[in-house]
Short mmCIF file of C-alpha atoms in Angstrom, two decimals:
data_model
loop_
_atom_site.label_atom_id
_atom_site.label_comp_id
_atom_site.label_asym_id
_atom_site.label_seq_id
_atom_site.Cartn_x
_atom_site.Cartn_y
_atom_site.Cartn_z
CA MET A 1 81.74 -90.79 -88.33
CA ASN A 2 83.69 -89.80 -85.25
CA PRO A 3 87.42 -90.61 -85.13
CA GLN A 4 87.06 -93.44 -82.59
CA ILE A 5 84.42 -95.26 -84.64
CA LEU A 6 86.43 -94.67 -87.82
CA SER A 7 89.58 -96.12 -86.25
CA SER A 8 87.83 -99.13 -84.72
CA SER A 9 85.98 -99.94 -87.97
CA LEU A 10 89.18 -99.74 -89.99
CA ALA A 11 91.04 -101.77 -87.35
CA ALA A 12 88.45 -104.51 -87.88
CA LEU A 13 89.22 -104.43 -91.61
CA ARG A 14 92.95 -104.51 -90.80
CA HIS A 15 92.46 -107.77 -88.92
CA THR A 16 90.43 -109.44 -91.68
CA GLY A 17 92.09 -112.29 -93.55
CA SER A 18 95.63 -111.57 -94.69
CA VAL A 19 95.29 -107.77 -94.67
CA PHE A 20 98.57 -106.12 -93.71
CA GLY A 21 97.70 -102.49 -94.39
CA VAL A 22 94.75 -100.10 -94.50
CA LEU A 23 94.70 -96.55 -95.79
CA LEU A 24 91.76 -94.14 -96.01
CA THR A 25 92.22 -90.83 -97.80
CA LYS A 26 90.08 -87.94 -98.93
CA GLY A 27 91.93 -86.62 -101.93
CA ARG A 28 95.52 -86.30 -100.73
CA GLU A 29 94.53 -85.95 -97.08
CA VAL A 30 95.20 -89.08 -95.03
CA LEU A 31 92.22 -89.75 -92.76
CA HIS A 32 93.53 -93.04 -91.36
CA GLN A 33 96.50 -95.23 -92.03
CA ASP A 34 97.66 -98.50 -90.56
CA THR A 35 100.59 -99.53 -92.74
CA ALA A 36 104.27 -100.20 -92.20
CA LEU A 37 105.20 -97.55 -94.75
CA PRO A 38 107.54 -94.70 -93.80
CA ASP A 39 106.12 -91.19 -94.25
CA ASP A 40 107.81 -90.54 -97.60
CA ARG A 41 106.54 -93.82 -99.10
CA LEU A 42 103.06 -93.18 -97.67
CA ALA A 43 103.00 -89.73 -99.31
CA GLU A 44 104.09 -91.32 -102.60
CA LEU A 45 101.35 -93.95 -102.34
CA VAL A 46 98.69 -91.31 -101.61
CA ALA A 47 99.85 -89.30 -104.64
CA ASN A 48 99.70 -92.44 -106.81
CA LEU A 49 96.16 -93.20 -105.63
CA ASP A 50 95.18 -89.65 -106.53
CA ASP A 51 96.75 -90.12 -109.97
CA ILE A 52 94.84 -93.38 -110.50
CA ALA A 53 91.54 -91.72 -109.62
CA TYR A 54 92.38 -88.75 -111.87
CA TYR A 55 93.20 -91.07 -114.78
CA PHE A 56 89.81 -92.76 -114.61
CA GLU A 57 88.03 -89.41 -114.28
CA GLN A 58 89.78 -88.16 -117.43
CA GLU A 59 88.76 -91.34 -119.27
CA LYS A 60 85.12 -90.76 -118.17
CA ARG A 61 85.19 -94.06 -116.30
CA ARG A 62 84.05 -94.48 -112.71
CA PRO A 63 85.16 -97.84 -111.31
CA ASP A 64 84.18 -98.40 -107.70
CA GLN A 65 86.92 -100.91 -106.96
CA ILE A 66 90.22 -101.94 -108.51
CA SER A 67 92.42 -104.88 -107.59
CA PHE A 68 96.12 -105.19 -108.43
CA GLY A 69 98.68 -107.87 -107.77
CA TYR A 70 102.29 -106.90 -107.23
CA ASP A 71 105.50 -108.52 -106.06
CA GLY A 72 104.85 -109.05 -102.36
CA GLY A 73 101.08 -108.80 -102.16
CA ASN A 74 97.83 -107.48 -103.51
CA LEU A 75 96.16 -104.12 -103.44
CA LEU A 76 92.40 -103.56 -103.29
CA LEU A 77 91.36 -99.96 -103.94
CA PHE A 78 87.89 -98.47 -103.53
CA LEU A 79 87.02 -95.15 -105.15
CA ARG A 80 84.02 -93.20 -103.84
CA GLY A 81 84.26 -89.63 -105.11
CA ASP A 82 87.32 -88.16 -103.45
CA LEU A 83 87.29 -90.87 -100.76
CA ARG A 84 89.76 -93.74 -101.31
CA LEU A 85 90.06 -96.88 -99.23
CA LEU A 86 93.06 -99.10 -99.82
CA LEU A 87 93.57 -102.61 -98.43
CA LEU A 88 96.95 -104.31 -98.80
CA HIS A 89 96.67 -108.08 -98.47
CA HIS A 90 98.54 -111.30 -99.20
CA GLN A 91 95.93 -113.87 -100.36
CA VAL A 92 94.44 -113.08 -103.78
CA ASP A 93 91.61 -115.59 -103.29
CA GLU A 94 90.08 -113.54 -100.44
CA VAL A 95 89.49 -110.43 -102.55
CA ASP A 96 85.70 -110.97 -102.71
CA ASP A 97 85.37 -111.33 -98.93
CA LEU A 98 87.55 -108.27 -98.35
CA ALA A 99 85.54 -106.31 -100.91
CA ALA A 100 82.30 -107.18 -99.12
CA ALA A 101 83.70 -106.09 -95.75
CA ALA A 102 85.15 -102.86 -97.17
CA THR A 103 81.92 -102.05 -99.01
CA GLY A 104 80.04 -102.45 -95.73
CA PHE A 105 82.42 -99.96 -94.09
CA LEU A 106 82.04 -97.48 -96.96
CA LYS A 107 78.23 -97.68 -96.79
CA ASP A 108 78.33 -97.05 -93.04
CA HIS A 109 80.73 -94.14 -93.61
CA ALA A 110 78.45 -92.61 -96.27
CA MET A 111 75.36 -93.03 -94.08
CA SER A 112 77.16 -91.40 -91.17
CA ALA A 113 78.08 -88.44 -93.38
CA LEU A 114 74.44 -88.07 -94.49
CA VAL A 115 73.19 -88.15 -90.90
CA GLU A 116 75.79 -85.58 -89.82
CA GLN A 117 74.80 -83.29 -92.71
CA TRP A 118 71.10 -83.70 -91.88
CA ALA A 119 71.73 -82.91 -88.20
CA LEU A 120 73.77 -79.83 -89.16
CA GLU A 121 71.02 -78.57 -91.46
CA ARG A 122 68.34 -79.10 -88.79
CA SER A 123 70.35 -77.31 -86.12
CA SER A 124 70.93 -74.28 -88.36
CA ALA A 125 67.25 -74.02 -89.38
#
């Protein structure tokens, strides 16, 4: 998925419902972020997401999405291998709609990666 499509797709998620932050990482690498967090807090959040994913791996559990409530909002986290998508939102009752929209993005992202890999393999053959 090229950077412009990635940014526009995630911007659409950012403007869904009461979403006030979007973060996409691959491991500890930030691929896209649209949050109000300063750099040090963003780095801390990315490290915490990595720790959450690591915890579940160690427990031999593979959840695809996790939702947390906290003082000030809600967090919806999607785990797809080393890819993590995080949505910060206010309204807990919209979690299912946000999950559907985010899952659609993640499927598009995965399909794009498959097509890019296929094209690379064909061009090198």
